[in-house]
Each structure stands twice: as C-alpha cells, then as structure tokens.
Short mmCIF file of C-alpha atoms in Angstrom, two decimals:
data_model
loop_
_atom_site.label_atom_id
_atom_site.label_comp_id
_atom_site.label_asym_id
_atom_site.label_seq_id
_atom_site.Cartn_x
_atom_site.Cartn_y
_atom_site.Cartn_z
CA UNK S 279 -18.97 18.91 -32.53
CA UNK S 280 -17.29 21.67 -34.55
CA UNK S 281 -19.60 24.27 -32.99
CA UNK S 282 -18.71 22.96 -29.53
CA UNK S 283 -15.00 23.20 -30.26
CA UNK S 284 -15.42 26.75 -31.60
CA UNK S 285 -17.28 27.73 -28.42
CA UNK S 286 -14.54 26.20 -26.24
CA UNK S 287 -11.86 28.00 -28.25
CA UNK S 288 -13.66 31.34 -27.85
CA UNK S 289 -14.08 30.70 -24.11
CA UNK S 290 -10.33 30.11 -23.73
CA UNK S 291 -9.41 33.26 -25.65
CA UNK S 292 -11.94 35.36 -23.75
CA UNK S 293 -10.87 33.95 -20.37
CA UNK S 294 -7.24 34.70 -21.20
CA UNK S 295 -8.06 38.34 -21.94
CA UNK S 296 -10.26 38.77 -18.87
CA UNK S 297 -7.71 37.22 -16.48
CA UNK S 298 -4.60 38.94 -17.84
CA UNK S 299 -3.07 35.63 -18.89
CA UNK S 300 0.38 36.05 -20.40
CA UNK S 301 1.72 32.49 -20.42
CA UNK S 302 0.09 29.16 -21.16
CA UNK S 303 1.84 25.97 -20.08
CA UNK S 304 1.20 23.19 -22.56
CA UNK S 305 1.28 19.88 -20.67
CA UNK S 306 1.93 16.38 -21.94
CA UNK S 307 2.66 13.09 -20.18
CA UNK S 308 5.35 10.58 -21.11
CA UNK S 309 4.85 6.80 -20.99
CA UNK S 310 6.30 6.66 -17.45
CA UNK S 311 3.60 9.01 -16.17
CA UNK S 312 5.86 12.05 -15.76
CA UNK S 313 4.39 15.44 -16.51
CA UNK S 314 6.27 17.37 -19.21
CA UNK S 315 5.55 20.60 -21.02
CA UNK S 316 6.59 23.97 -22.33
CA UNK S 317 5.14 27.47 -22.30
CA UNK S 318 3.84 29.76 -25.02
CA UNK S 319 2.64 33.34 -24.74
CA UNK S 320 -0.99 34.29 -25.10
CA UNK S 321 -0.21 35.92 -28.45
CA UNK S 322 0.38 32.45 -29.94
CA UNK S 323 -2.55 30.73 -28.24
CA UNK S 324 -5.10 30.96 -31.06
CA UNK S 325 -2.66 29.55 -33.62
CA UNK S 326 -1.63 26.83 -31.16
CA UNK S 327 -5.22 25.65 -30.75
CA UNK S 328 -5.85 25.67 -34.50
CA UNK S 329 -2.55 24.35 -35.84
CA UNK S 330 -0.71 22.86 -32.88
CA UNK S 331 2.81 23.66 -31.70
CA UNK S 332 5.80 21.78 -33.08
CA UNK S 333 8.33 20.27 -30.67
CA UNK S 334 11.11 17.69 -30.62
CA UNK S 335 9.63 14.46 -29.29
CA UNK S 336 12.91 12.52 -29.25
CA UNK S 337 13.79 13.79 -25.76
CA UNK S 338 10.43 12.72 -24.27
CA UNK S 339 10.50 9.19 -22.83
CA UNK S 340 8.80 6.78 -25.23
CA UNK S 341 7.74 9.40 -27.75
CA UNK S 342 9.95 9.04 -30.80
CA UNK S 343 13.36 8.12 -32.14
CA UNK S 344 15.68 10.90 -33.23
CA UNK S 345 14.91 10.32 -36.91
CA UNK S 346 11.16 10.74 -36.37
CA UNK S 347 11.25 13.36 -33.66
CA UNK S 348 8.92 16.03 -35.04
CA UNK S 349 5.65 16.18 -33.12
CA UNK S 350 2.82 18.67 -32.76
CA UNK S 351 1.04 19.45 -29.50
CA UNK S 352 -2.59 20.51 -29.85
CA UNK S 353 -3.93 22.19 -26.69
CA UNK S 354 -7.32 20.86 -25.58
CA UNK S 355 -9.51 23.93 -24.89
CA UNK S 356 -11.60 21.93 -22.41
CA UNK S 357 -8.55 21.70 -20.10
CA UNK S 358 -7.85 25.44 -19.82
CA UNK S 359 -7.34 26.50 -16.21
CA UNK S 360 -5.48 29.25 -14.38
CA UNK S 361 -2.67 28.26 -12.02
CA UNK S 362 -3.87 29.92 -8.80
CA UNK S 363 -0.49 29.93 -7.03
CA UNK S 364 1.07 32.04 -9.81
CA UNK S 365 0.79 35.87 -9.87
CA UNK S 366 -2.53 37.38 -10.95
CA UNK S 367 -0.73 39.98 -13.05
CA UNK S 368 0.66 38.39 -16.22
CA UNK S 369 -1.09 35.23 -15.08
CA UNK S 370 -0.26 31.66 -16.06
CA UNK S 371 -2.72 29.03 -17.31
CA UNK S 372 -2.35 25.40 -18.29
CA UNK S 373 -3.78 23.23 -21.04
CA UNK S 374 -3.28 19.52 -21.66
CA UNK S 375 -2.32 18.62 -25.21
CA UNK S 376 -3.10 15.89 -27.69
CA UNK S 377 -0.01 14.82 -29.64
CA UNK S 378 -0.09 14.37 -33.40
CA UNK S 379 2.44 13.52 -36.07
CA UNK S 380 3.42 16.08 -38.74
CA UNK S 381 0.79 14.43 -40.98
CA UNK S 382 -1.90 15.31 -38.46
CA UNK S 383 -2.49 11.76 -37.26
CA UNK S 384 -2.86 11.02 -33.53
CA UNK S 385 0.45 9.77 -32.12
CA UNK S 386 -0.03 6.19 -30.90
CA UNK S 387 2.56 6.65 -28.12
CA UNK S 388 0.64 9.50 -26.49
CA UNK S 389 -0.75 8.16 -23.17
CA UNK S 390 -3.75 10.50 -23.40
CA UNK S 391 -4.58 9.12 -26.84
CA UNK S 392 -4.15 5.55 -25.57
CA UNK S 393 -6.72 6.26 -22.88
CA UNK S 394 -9.09 7.84 -25.43
CA UNK S 395 -8.84 4.75 -27.66
CA UNK S 396 -9.81 2.47 -24.80
CA UNK S 397 -12.63 4.76 -23.68
CA UNK S 398 -14.02 4.64 -27.20
CA UNK S 399 -13.96 0.83 -27.09
CA UNK S 400 -15.83 0.93 -23.78
CA UNK S 401 -18.36 3.39 -25.18
CA UNK S 402 -19.05 1.10 -28.14
CA UNK S 403 -19.73 -1.68 -25.64
CA UNK S 404 -22.16 0.57 -23.77
CA UNK S 405 -19.96 1.46 -20.81
CA UNK S 406 -18.81 4.73 -19.23
CA UNK S 407 -15.67 4.56 -17.09
CA UNK S 408 -15.60 6.64 -13.90
CA UNK S 409 -12.64 6.96 -11.55
CA UNK S 410 -12.34 8.19 -7.96
CA UNK S 411 -8.70 7.97 -6.82
CA UNK S 412 -7.14 8.36 -3.39
CA UNK S 413 -3.86 10.28 -3.63
CA UNK S 414 -1.49 9.38 -0.79
CA UNK S 415 1.80 11.21 -0.29
CA UNK S 416 4.36 12.33 2.28
CA UNK S 417 5.46 15.81 3.33
CA UNK S 418 9.19 15.69 4.11
CA UNK S 419 11.71 18.29 5.24
CA UNK S 420 13.64 18.06 1.97
CA UNK S 421 14.50 15.66 -0.84
CA UNK S 422 17.94 14.79 0.52
CA UNK S 423 16.88 14.18 4.13
CA UNK S 424 13.42 12.57 4.12
CA UNK S 425 12.45 13.46 7.69
CA UNK S 426 8.71 13.66 8.43
CA UNK S 427 7.09 16.98 9.31
CA UNK S 428 4.77 15.42 11.89
CA UNK S 429 4.27 12.32 13.99
CA UNK S 430 0.52 12.12 13.65
CA UNK S 431 -1.47 9.03 12.70
CA UNK S 432 -4.63 8.03 10.87
CA UNK S 433 -7.37 10.70 10.97
CA UNK S 434 -5.48 12.75 13.60
CA UNK S 435 -6.78 16.31 13.92
CA UNK S 436 -3.85 18.52 14.93
CA UNK S 437 -4.65 21.29 12.46
CA UNK S 438 -1.96 23.64 13.84
CA UNK S 439 0.81 21.63 12.17
CA UNK S 440 2.41 22.96 8.94
CA UNK S 441 1.49 19.80 7.02
CA UNK S 442 -2.21 20.27 7.79
CA UNK S 443 -2.07 23.84 6.47
CA UNK S 444 -0.32 22.62 3.32
CA UNK S 445 -3.02 20.02 2.74
CA UNK S 446 -5.70 22.67 3.27
CA UNK S 447 -4.05 25.06 0.79
CA UNK S 448 -3.79 22.25 -1.74
CA UNK S 449 -7.50 21.48 -1.52
CA UNK S 450 -8.33 25.18 -1.97
CA UNK S 451 -6.03 25.51 -4.99
CA UNK S 452 -7.51 22.40 -6.61
CA UNK S 453 -11.00 23.82 -6.10
CA UNK S 454 -9.95 27.03 -7.86
CA UNK S 455 -8.86 24.89 -10.80
CA UNK S 456 -12.22 23.15 -10.96
CA UNK S 457 -10.99 19.91 -9.37
CA UNK S 458 -13.36 18.97 -6.52
CA UNK S 459 -12.00 17.09 -3.52
CA UNK S 460 -14.25 14.56 -1.79
CA UNK S 461 -12.28 14.63 1.46
CA UNK S 462 -8.75 14.85 2.83
CA UNK S 463 -7.10 13.56 5.99
CA UNK S 464 -3.90 12.43 7.69
CA UNK S 465 -2.95 8.87 6.77
CA UNK S 466 -1.47 6.11 8.98
CA UNK S 467 2.25 6.82 8.69
CA UNK S 468 4.10 9.82 10.10
CA UNK S 469 3.68 12.80 7.76
CA UNK S 470 1.56 10.78 5.31
CA UNK S 471 -1.50 12.54 3.92
CA UNK S 472 -4.37 11.68 1.60
CA UNK S 473 -6.50 13.74 -0.77
CA UNK S 474 -9.43 11.94 -2.42
CA UNK S 475 -10.73 13.46 -5.64
CA UNK S 476 -14.43 13.46 -6.45
CA UNK S 477 -15.12 10.78 -9.05
CA UNK S 478 -15.54 11.77 -12.69
CA UNK S 479 -14.96 10.30 -16.15
CA UNK S 480 -11.59 8.66 -16.72
CA UNK S 481 -10.14 11.21 -19.17
CA UNK S 482 -10.98 14.17 -16.97
CA UNK S 483 -9.64 12.31 -13.95
CA UNK S 484 -6.38 11.46 -15.71
CA UNK S 485 -5.83 15.18 -16.31
CA UNK S 486 -6.95 15.97 -12.73
CA UNK S 487 -4.54 13.48 -11.16
CA UNK S 488 -1.57 14.83 -13.12
CA UNK S 489 -2.61 18.34 -12.07
CA UNK S 490 -3.13 17.41 -8.42
CA UNK S 491 0.28 15.77 -8.13
CA UNK S 492 1.92 18.91 -9.47
CA UNK S 493 -0.12 21.19 -7.19
CA UNK S 494 0.84 19.11 -4.15
CA UNK S 495 4.54 19.30 -5.04
CA UNK S 496 4.48 22.97 -6.08
CA UNK S 497 2.80 24.21 -2.90
CA UNK S 498 5.12 22.11 -0.75
CA UNK S 499 8.14 23.59 -2.50
CA UNK S 500 6.80 27.11 -2.00
CA UNK S 501 6.72 26.40 1.74
CA UNK S 502 10.26 25.05 1.72
CA UNK S 503 9.37 21.36 2.15
CA UNK S 504 9.22 18.33 -0.16
CA UNK S 505 6.22 16.25 -1.21
CA UNK S 506 6.81 12.67 -2.31
CA UNK S 507 4.52 9.99 -3.73
CA UNK S 508 6.93 7.21 -2.83
CA UNK S 509 5.30 3.97 -1.58
#
C-alpha cells in the first residue's frame, strides 16, 4: 500500500511538471452535498500530500464548532486531474481531499470518510458497491429569470441548438478528466438534459458526480447561461 501511494504521489508531481500546472484546487464536500475548496500553488503540493493543509472548518456546514475548528485536508493523489476548461499555461488541476483532525484522525463528519466507512463494511461482508447515476438538469437563460433555452422534448435531435452544444462540450470535458459518459440526451421537459455516467465503484463515482455537476455549471456559465439541478 505504501509503495502504491508513493507511486501515485510521484505521478501527481510529474504530471504537474509536464502539464505546467500552477494551481491545485483542493476539493471537499460539506454534509449538504455542496462542493467547497481552496487553491494551493504547485510549490506546496508535495508538502500538502504528505502533511495535509490546515484550514478553518467552522465555516463549512456540519464540519466543526468554532472551538474545534482546526482541520487538515489531505489531497488524494488518485483524484488528480487537470481542469480542461482552464488555460493550458499556468494550468489548474483538482484533487479531492480526506479531512483529518489535528491529531491525524479521520474526521467523522467528512462525507467522503462516511462513505469509505460504509464501503469497508460492505467489503467485509463480501460486497462491492457500484453506481451508475443519471444526472438530470436544466439549462436556463439566467439564475434570476429561469427561462428555458429550448422547447425540445424527450430524445429530440435538434443538435443546432445552443443547449445541445453545451451538453456535447460537457461530455468532452468529462472525458478529458477521465470520467466516461455512457450516453447523453434531451430529457422530457423544455431545456431539460441528461448525462449518464458509466458505472464504477461508489467512491470514484461520488467524486465523479461532484466533478460533473461543477463541469456542467462552469461550462454553462462560460456560455452566459445557467445550469440548475432543481427538481
């Protein structure tokens, strides 16, 4: 296990050098499922992997009270990936983090750790948990005026519409990040779209879903529209 971690760490450092990575976004998830994070420079990456990065957990929903706010984020080398929509020069990568207390113990309120605990229980019972989610969302003109971008319906094939191009770009960006898409299509409601991720183990998929939701919203914003996962 230690040799595997050392190899992953070396891969991350080498990939950062080869791809001109300057910033690494360290991602965490609060108990409400919202993606949070902060950025470090590549100069601090090796220390971050080995020793973690201290941060104030009291402002993260469900993490800690003000009197026990110190937390450390340990980037998981297996989750290193470039953000393809960011510039190639002084590039940006992301890594999901495991949260620990100052004593080095896993933080029980970390959703990623909660999932790991349950996966370990399943493994002891002889099970492996795979997940294949369908992500459904709307493309809207903006957040204040939720007007649909199209009036298409289920499986409609008008690929000339802006929403179809956005969905296409999202699939391509996810593929660049190593997140395979099984298929994508227009859903039943006006301006409702669906991207189905190829099934994989639950921990990888949890990271992939958080990433995919951000990619969908980021690319929409870059095109001047708004993506929403409202019901």
